[in-house]
Short mmCIF file of N, CA and C and ligand atoms in Angstrom, two decimals:
data_model
loop_
_atom_site.label_atom_id
_atom_site.label_comp_id
_atom_site.label_asym_id
_atom_site.label_seq_id
_atom_site.Cartn_x
_atom_site.Cartn_y
_atom_site.Cartn_z
N MET X 8 -8.36 -21.26 10.48
CA MET X 8 -8.12 -20.05 9.65
C MET X 8 -7.42 -20.74 8.18
N GLU X 9 -7.97 -20.28 6.84
CA GLU X 9 -7.57 -20.93 5.69
C GLU X 9 -6.93 -19.75 4.64
N TYR X 10 -5.79 -19.58 4.82
CA TYR X 10 -5.61 -18.81 3.42
C TYR X 10 -5.39 -19.66 2.30
N SER X 11 -5.60 -18.71 1.39
CA SER X 11 -5.47 -19.31 -0.38
C SER X 11 -3.42 -19.36 -0.58
N GLU X 12 -3.44 -20.47 -1.50
CA GLU X 12 -1.99 -20.63 -2.18
C GLU X 12 -1.23 -19.09 -2.57
N LYS X 13 -2.10 -18.11 -3.12
CA LYS X 13 -1.60 -17.27 -3.29
C LYS X 13 -1.28 -16.32 -1.84
N VAL X 14 -1.84 -16.27 -1.22
CA VAL X 14 -1.68 -15.69 0.06
C VAL X 14 -0.01 -16.40 0.81
N MET X 15 -0.72 -17.38 0.77
CA MET X 15 1.22 -18.16 1.32
C MET X 15 2.14 -17.78 0.53
N GLU X 16 1.94 -17.34 -1.00
CA GLU X 16 3.08 -17.60 -1.19
C GLU X 16 4.09 -15.61 -1.51
N HIS X 17 2.68 -15.46 -1.40
CA HIS X 17 3.35 -13.80 -1.10
C HIS X 17 3.83 -13.67 0.14
N PHE X 18 3.04 -14.48 1.19
CA PHE X 18 3.47 -13.90 2.59
C PHE X 18 5.05 -14.68 2.74
N VAL X 19 5.40 -16.02 2.04
CA VAL X 19 6.52 -16.84 2.43
C VAL X 19 7.62 -16.00 1.47
N ASN X 20 7.16 -15.59 0.23
CA ASN X 20 8.09 -14.64 -0.50
C ASN X 20 7.77 -13.34 -1.06
N PRO X 21 7.53 -12.43 -0.25
CA PRO X 21 6.73 -11.26 -0.70
C PRO X 21 7.65 -10.22 -1.33
N HIS X 22 7.06 -9.77 -2.04
CA HIS X 22 7.79 -8.45 -3.43
C HIS X 22 7.93 -7.20 -2.69
N ASN X 23 9.12 -7.06 -3.20
CA ASN X 23 9.32 -5.09 -2.85
C ASN X 23 9.22 -4.87 -1.33
N VAL X 24 9.74 -5.76 -0.84
CA VAL X 24 9.84 -5.17 0.55
C VAL X 24 11.00 -4.36 1.07
N GLY X 25 11.08 -3.81 1.98
CA GLY X 25 12.41 -2.39 1.89
C GLY X 25 11.96 -1.60 1.89
N LYS X 26 12.87 -0.63 1.64
CA LYS X 26 12.92 0.88 1.76
C LYS X 26 13.45 1.82 0.73
N LEU X 27 13.28 2.88 -0.03
CA LEU X 27 13.57 3.24 -0.56
C LEU X 27 14.42 4.63 -0.34
N GLU X 28 15.62 4.78 -0.52
CA GLU X 28 16.42 5.91 0.18
C GLU X 28 15.69 7.40 -0.42
N ASP X 29 15.84 7.57 -1.83
CA ASP X 29 15.48 8.59 -2.37
C ASP X 29 13.77 8.52 -3.07
N ALA X 30 12.56 7.70 -2.03
CA ALA X 30 11.26 8.07 -2.15
C ALA X 30 11.05 9.14 -2.55
N ASP X 31 9.97 9.37 -3.51
CA ASP X 31 9.17 10.45 -3.76
C ASP X 31 7.99 10.96 -3.03
N GLY X 32 7.65 10.05 -2.39
CA GLY X 32 6.39 9.93 -1.38
C GLY X 32 6.73 8.77 -0.38
N ILE X 33 6.47 9.38 0.73
CA ILE X 33 5.92 8.18 1.63
C ILE X 33 4.97 8.16 2.54
N GLY X 34 4.37 7.24 2.52
CA GLY X 34 3.27 6.83 3.11
C GLY X 34 2.98 5.99 4.72
N GLU X 35 2.85 6.42 5.84
CA GLU X 35 2.55 5.44 6.90
C GLU X 35 1.31 5.75 7.60
N VAL X 36 0.88 4.42 7.86
CA VAL X 36 -0.25 3.85 8.16
C VAL X 36 -0.79 3.23 9.11
N GLY X 37 -1.35 3.19 10.26
CA GLY X 37 -1.40 2.37 11.45
C GLY X 37 -2.97 1.40 11.27
N ASN X 38 -3.13 0.38 11.74
CA ASN X 38 -4.24 -0.19 11.81
C ASN X 38 -4.59 -0.25 13.19
N ALA X 39 -5.91 0.58 12.62
CA ALA X 39 -6.78 1.05 14.35
C ALA X 39 -7.03 -0.60 14.86
N LYS X 40 -7.43 -1.58 14.19
CA LYS X 40 -7.84 -2.81 15.05
C LYS X 40 -6.71 -3.31 15.69
N CYS X 41 -5.51 -3.53 15.38
CA CYS X 41 -4.56 -4.51 15.56
C CYS X 41 -3.18 -3.71 16.06
N GLY X 42 -3.15 -2.49 15.36
CA GLY X 42 -1.99 -1.65 16.04
C GLY X 42 -0.68 -1.98 14.97
N ASP X 43 -0.89 -2.42 13.99
CA ASP X 43 0.02 -2.61 13.00
C ASP X 43 0.59 -1.58 12.19
N ILE X 44 1.62 -1.60 11.71
CA ILE X 44 2.17 -0.03 11.05
C ILE X 44 2.58 -0.93 9.63
N MET X 45 2.13 0.20 8.42
CA MET X 45 2.59 0.18 7.30
C MET X 45 3.35 0.99 6.78
N LYS X 46 4.38 0.79 6.16
CA LYS X 46 5.19 2.02 5.66
C LYS X 46 5.27 1.84 4.06
N MET X 47 5.02 2.86 3.00
CA MET X 47 4.95 2.59 1.91
C MET X 47 6.12 3.44 1.12
N TYR X 48 6.90 3.16 0.35
CA TYR X 48 7.94 3.92 -0.43
C TYR X 48 7.61 4.10 -2.14
N LEU X 49 7.28 5.39 -2.52
CA LEU X 49 7.12 5.45 -4.02
C LEU X 49 8.48 6.05 -4.78
N LYS X 50 8.18 5.75 -5.78
CA LYS X 50 9.35 6.30 -6.69
C LYS X 50 8.53 6.94 -7.63
N ILE X 51 8.57 8.27 -8.09
CA ILE X 51 7.54 8.63 -9.12
C ILE X 51 8.67 9.73 -9.99
N GLU X 52 8.05 9.43 -11.43
CA GLU X 52 8.39 9.78 -12.21
C GLU X 52 7.41 9.94 -13.66
N ASN X 53 7.33 11.48 -13.70
CA ASN X 53 5.96 11.75 -14.92
C ASN X 53 4.80 11.39 -14.44
N ASP X 54 4.51 11.41 -12.72
CA ASP X 54 2.99 10.64 -12.70
C ASP X 54 2.91 9.09 -13.08
N ILE X 55 4.18 8.42 -13.19
CA ILE X 55 4.13 7.43 -13.18
C ILE X 55 5.07 6.40 -11.89
N ILE X 56 4.45 5.41 -11.29
CA ILE X 56 5.36 5.14 -10.07
C ILE X 56 6.40 3.97 -10.95
N THR X 57 7.62 4.41 -10.61
CA THR X 57 8.40 3.47 -11.20
C THR X 57 9.01 2.58 -10.24
N ASP X 58 8.58 2.68 -8.86
CA ASP X 58 9.28 1.83 -8.33
C ASP X 58 8.51 2.21 -6.60
N VAL X 59 8.49 0.78 -6.54
CA VAL X 59 7.79 0.89 -5.22
C VAL X 59 8.36 0.11 -3.76
N LYS X 60 8.68 0.41 -2.59
CA LYS X 60 8.82 -0.97 -1.68
C LYS X 60 8.18 -0.82 -0.36
N PHE X 61 7.95 -1.62 0.48
CA PHE X 61 7.13 -1.36 1.61
C PHE X 61 7.49 -2.51 2.91
N ASN X 62 7.32 -1.88 3.73
CA ASN X 62 7.88 -2.49 5.33
C ASN X 62 6.71 -2.16 6.14
N THR X 63 6.58 -3.58 6.78
CA THR X 63 5.16 -3.28 7.87
C THR X 63 5.80 -4.30 9.09
N TYR X 64 4.98 -3.94 9.89
CA TYR X 64 5.22 -5.13 11.37
C TYR X 64 3.60 -5.48 11.20
N GLY X 65 3.21 -5.61 10.29
CA GLY X 65 1.98 -6.28 10.29
C GLY X 65 1.85 -7.85 10.28
N CYS X 66 0.59 -8.59 10.09
CA CYS X 66 0.77 -9.76 10.46
C CYS X 66 0.99 -10.66 8.52
N ALA X 67 0.77 -11.86 8.77
CA ALA X 67 0.80 -12.51 7.36
C ALA X 67 -0.14 -11.87 6.28
N SER X 68 -1.54 -11.68 6.43
CA SER X 68 -2.47 -10.95 5.39
C SER X 68 -1.42 -9.50 5.20
N ALA X 69 -0.82 -8.84 5.73
CA ALA X 69 -1.08 -7.53 5.61
C ALA X 69 0.24 -7.83 4.85
N ILE X 70 1.27 -8.65 4.80
CA ILE X 70 2.48 -8.65 4.08
C ILE X 70 1.74 -9.38 2.91
N ALA X 71 1.08 -10.18 2.85
CA ALA X 71 0.88 -10.77 1.35
C ALA X 71 -0.03 -9.46 0.67
N THR X 72 -1.22 -8.92 1.13
CA THR X 72 -1.64 -7.88 0.63
C THR X 72 -0.73 -6.66 0.02
N SER X 73 0.20 -6.61 0.44
CA SER X 73 1.26 -5.54 0.51
C SER X 73 1.63 -5.81 -0.81
N SER X 74 2.40 -7.03 -0.63
CA SER X 74 3.03 -7.81 -2.03
C SER X 74 2.35 -7.25 -3.18
N ILE X 75 1.28 -8.19 -2.92
CA ILE X 75 0.41 -7.77 -4.42
C ILE X 75 0.12 -6.76 -4.56
N ALA X 76 -0.18 -6.00 -3.88
CA ALA X 76 -0.77 -4.54 -4.18
C ALA X 76 0.38 -3.50 -4.59
N THR X 77 1.41 -3.56 -4.10
CA THR X 77 2.53 -3.26 -4.73
C THR X 77 3.23 -3.69 -6.06
N ASP X 78 3.05 -4.80 -6.30
CA ASP X 78 3.24 -5.63 -7.68
C ASP X 78 2.30 -4.84 -8.72
N MET X 79 1.04 -4.68 -8.09
CA MET X 79 -0.37 -4.12 -9.33
C MET X 79 -0.06 -2.42 -9.35
N ILE X 80 0.38 -2.06 -8.63
CA ILE X 80 0.79 -0.33 -8.73
C ILE X 80 2.16 -0.10 -9.52
N LYS X 81 2.94 -0.96 -9.41
CA LYS X 81 4.19 -0.51 -9.95
C LYS X 81 4.61 -0.44 -11.85
N GLY X 82 4.82 0.51 -11.99
CA GLY X 82 4.25 0.90 -13.47
C GLY X 82 3.31 1.51 -13.96
N GLN X 83 2.27 1.76 -12.72
CA GLN X 83 1.24 2.42 -13.13
C GLN X 83 1.29 4.11 -12.71
N PRO X 84 0.31 4.47 -13.94
CA PRO X 84 0.44 6.22 -13.16
C PRO X 84 -0.52 6.22 -11.55
N LEU X 85 -0.23 7.36 -11.20
CA LEU X 85 -0.74 7.93 -9.86
C LEU X 85 -2.43 7.65 -9.90
N SER X 86 -3.13 7.79 -11.04
CA SER X 86 -4.57 8.02 -11.51
C SER X 86 -4.80 6.45 -11.21
N GLU X 87 -4.28 5.44 -11.30
CA GLU X 87 -4.61 4.35 -11.45
C GLU X 87 -4.33 3.32 -10.02
N ALA X 88 -3.10 4.02 -9.48
CA ALA X 88 -2.87 3.42 -8.37
C ALA X 88 -3.56 4.05 -7.13
N LEU X 89 -4.76 4.80 -7.26
CA LEU X 89 -5.57 5.95 -6.28
C LEU X 89 -6.67 4.93 -6.55
N LYS X 90 -6.88 4.54 -7.62
CA LYS X 90 -8.34 3.59 -7.60
C LYS X 90 -8.27 2.10 -7.17
N LEU X 91 -6.82 1.81 -6.86
CA LEU X 91 -6.40 0.40 -6.20
C LEU X 91 -7.24 0.31 -4.83
N THR X 92 -8.27 -0.76 -4.70
CA THR X 92 -8.96 -0.94 -3.51
C THR X 92 -8.55 -2.34 -2.83
N ASN X 93 -8.96 -1.99 -1.57
CA ASN X 93 -8.39 -3.14 -0.65
C ASN X 93 -9.31 -4.41 -1.25
N LYS X 94 -10.46 -4.35 -1.78
CA LYS X 94 -11.36 -5.62 -2.25
C LYS X 94 -10.87 -6.44 -3.73
N ALA X 95 -10.38 -5.45 -4.33
CA ALA X 95 -9.31 -5.55 -5.65
C ALA X 95 -8.09 -6.31 -5.21
N VAL X 96 -7.37 -6.03 -4.44
CA VAL X 96 -6.48 -6.39 -3.79
C VAL X 96 -6.54 -7.97 -3.16
N VAL X 97 -7.79 -8.33 -2.23
CA VAL X 97 -7.97 -9.25 -1.70
C VAL X 97 -8.43 -10.03 -2.60
N GLU X 98 -9.52 -9.63 -3.96
CA GLU X 98 -9.52 -10.86 -5.02
C GLU X 98 -8.50 -11.25 -5.46
N ALA X 99 -7.74 -10.41 -6.13
CA ALA X 99 -6.08 -10.69 -6.48
C ALA X 99 -5.53 -11.68 -5.78
N LEU X 100 -5.74 -11.89 -4.62
CA LEU X 100 -5.24 -12.98 -3.82
C LEU X 100 -5.89 -14.16 -3.37
N ASP X 101 -6.99 -14.36 -4.07
CA ASP X 101 -8.32 -15.13 -3.95
C ASP X 101 -9.01 -15.45 -2.93
N GLY X 102 -8.98 -14.22 -2.19
CA GLY X 102 -9.62 -14.15 -1.18
C GLY X 102 -8.65 -14.46 0.37
N LEU X 103 -9.24 -13.79 1.59
CA LEU X 103 -8.98 -13.49 2.55
C LEU X 103 -9.94 -14.06 3.38
N PRO X 104 -9.20 -14.80 4.62
CA PRO X 104 -10.64 -15.02 5.78
C PRO X 104 -10.83 -14.01 6.18
N ALA X 105 -12.40 -13.97 6.68
CA ALA X 105 -13.14 -12.75 6.80
C ALA X 105 -12.38 -11.90 8.13
N VAL X 106 -11.97 -12.60 9.11
CA VAL X 106 -11.55 -11.62 10.52
C VAL X 106 -10.19 -11.28 9.76
N LYS X 107 -9.52 -11.53 8.45
CA LYS X 107 -8.01 -10.81 8.32
C LYS X 107 -8.69 -9.80 7.33
N ILE X 108 -9.74 -9.37 7.06
CA ILE X 108 -10.06 -8.53 5.67
C ILE X 108 -9.39 -6.66 6.03
N HIS X 109 -9.56 -6.37 7.56
CA HIS X 109 -9.16 -5.33 8.02
C HIS X 109 -7.75 -5.26 7.97
N CYS X 110 -7.02 -6.52 7.93
CA CYS X 110 -5.53 -5.95 7.48
C CYS X 110 -5.09 -5.65 6.15
N SER X 111 -6.08 -5.92 4.95
CA SER X 111 -5.71 -5.27 3.66
C SER X 111 -6.25 -3.99 3.31
N VAL X 112 -6.56 -3.73 4.25
CA VAL X 112 -7.19 -1.87 4.08
C VAL X 112 -5.37 -1.19 4.14
N LEU X 113 -4.62 -1.78 5.06
CA LEU X 113 -3.14 -1.26 5.26
C LEU X 113 -2.47 -0.67 4.05
N ALA X 114 -2.66 -1.82 3.09
CA ALA X 114 -1.88 -1.67 1.78
C ALA X 114 -2.44 -0.29 0.59
N GLU X 115 -3.79 -0.64 0.87
CA GLU X 115 -4.45 0.64 0.29
C GLU X 115 -4.42 2.12 0.59
N GLN X 116 -4.60 2.22 2.00
CA GLN X 116 -3.96 3.41 2.64
C GLN X 116 -2.68 3.97 2.85
N ALA X 117 -1.57 2.96 3.10
CA ALA X 117 -0.53 3.45 2.66
C ALA X 117 -0.08 4.35 1.67
N ILE X 118 -0.40 3.36 0.71
CA ILE X 118 -0.16 3.85 -0.96
C ILE X 118 -1.23 5.24 -1.04
N LYS X 119 -2.08 5.27 -0.65
CA LYS X 119 -2.52 6.47 -0.90
C LYS X 119 -1.78 7.62 0.04
N ALA X 120 -1.48 7.40 1.35
CA ALA X 120 -0.57 8.25 1.84
C ALA X 120 0.40 8.79 1.30
N ALA X 121 1.21 7.70 0.46
CA ALA X 121 2.43 7.96 -0.06
C ALA X 121 2.27 9.10 -0.82
N VAL X 122 1.05 8.65 -1.93
CA VAL X 122 0.76 9.75 -2.89
C VAL X 122 0.34 11.13 -2.90
N LYS X 123 -0.12 11.19 -1.33
CA LYS X 123 -0.77 12.16 -0.54
C LYS X 123 0.40 12.98 -0.53
N ASP X 124 1.64 12.37 0.29
CA ASP X 124 2.77 12.77 0.69
C ASP X 124 3.84 13.49 -0.94
N TYR X 125 3.36 12.63 -1.78
CA TYR X 125 4.14 13.17 -3.07
C TYR X 125 3.49 14.57 -3.36
N TYR X 126 2.05 14.77 -3.66
CA TYR X 126 1.65 15.63 -3.91
C TYR X 126 1.69 17.13 -3.07
N ASP X 127 1.76 16.91 -1.32
CA ASP X 127 2.10 17.84 -0.40
C ASP X 127 3.23 18.52 -0.97
N LYS X 128 4.30 17.56 -0.93
CA LYS X 128 5.70 17.83 -1.38
C LYS X 128 6.18 18.45 -2.61
N ASN X 129 5.30 18.55 -3.40
CA ASN X 129 5.26 19.24 -4.50
C ASN X 129 4.15 20.15 -5.01
N GLY X 130 3.53 20.62 -4.32
CA GLY X 130 2.50 21.45 -3.89
C GLY X 130 1.91 21.18 -5.36
N ILE X 131 1.35 19.71 -5.41
CA ILE X 131 0.39 19.49 -6.64
C ILE X 131 -0.93 19.72 -5.70
N GLU X 132 -2.16 20.35 -6.76
CA GLU X 132 -3.38 20.64 -6.40
C GLU X 132 -4.19 18.54 -6.06
N TYR X 133 -4.59 18.10 -4.95
CA TYR X 133 -5.51 17.26 -5.23
C TYR X 133 -6.85 17.19 -4.67
N ASN X 134 -7.64 16.42 -5.00
CA ASN X 134 -9.14 16.23 -4.48
C ASN X 134 -8.83 15.57 -2.94
N LYS X 135 -9.56 16.14 -1.64
CA LYS X 135 -9.24 15.62 -0.95
C LYS X 135 -10.03 14.11 -0.32
N ALA X 136 -10.67 14.29 -0.50
CA ALA X 136 -12.06 13.22 -0.51
C ALA X 136 -11.04 12.13 -0.97
N ASP X 137 -10.29 12.07 -1.98
CA ASP X 137 -9.88 11.13 -2.52
C ASP X 137 -8.83 10.00 -1.24
N PHE X 138 -8.54 10.84 -0.49
CA PHE X 138 -8.04 10.48 0.85
C PHE X 138 -8.49 10.53 1.68
N GLU X 139 -9.60 9.96 1.81
CA GLU X 139 -10.03 10.03 3.31
C GLU X 139 -9.89 8.60 3.91
N PHE X 140 -9.33 9.31 4.78
CA PHE X 140 -8.55 7.54 5.87
C PHE X 140 -7.84 8.38 6.86
N GLU X 141 -7.56 7.82 8.02
CA GLU X 141 -6.98 8.41 9.34
C GLU X 141 -5.35 8.14 8.74
N ASP X 142 -4.93 9.25 8.83
CA ASP X 142 -3.61 9.84 8.81
C ASP X 142 -2.58 9.78 9.94
N HIS X 143 -1.84 8.62 10.04
CA HIS X 143 -0.89 8.20 11.10
C HIS X 143 0.58 8.75 10.90
N HIS X 144 0.52 9.73 9.87
CA HIS X 144 1.98 10.34 9.34
C HIS X 144 2.42 11.02 10.26
N HIS X 145 3.92 10.71 10.66
CA HIS X 145 4.60 10.95 11.86
C HIS X 145 5.60 12.13 11.38
FE1 FES D 218 -2.35 -6.51 12.06
FE2 FES D 218 -3.33 -8.19 10.29
S1 FES D 218 -3.61 -8.19 12.62
S2 FES D 218 -2.48 -6.50 9.77
#
């Protein structure tokens, strides 16, 4: 299995790892294929993601995709973060081995789950169809 240089960079030195104690939205999702878990913390001000951190028990691909995905949404409005697809993340990493594509879905779903958590906590209306994925929130 071959990883791109970008994947290795983000795996060896992942960005935005950890936890935000004062997060406005927290998303936790699990990967049905491997059982790995991803937790995403968002700090949100005026609909802008001002800070983001993640924690995962996932594999190298899950770590690399989350690292680059969190870089991509930091400083962005929520509407942009919700548009982030695992495909865009995989492209930003110069690709992933086919058997590892399922790992990249975790980051996208955890971001969505965290935004949904923020909306729910603040009574903000949203389109349920934008959040169609299995929710493993505990
Ligand atoms: Fe579980 Fe990659 S094998 S996230």
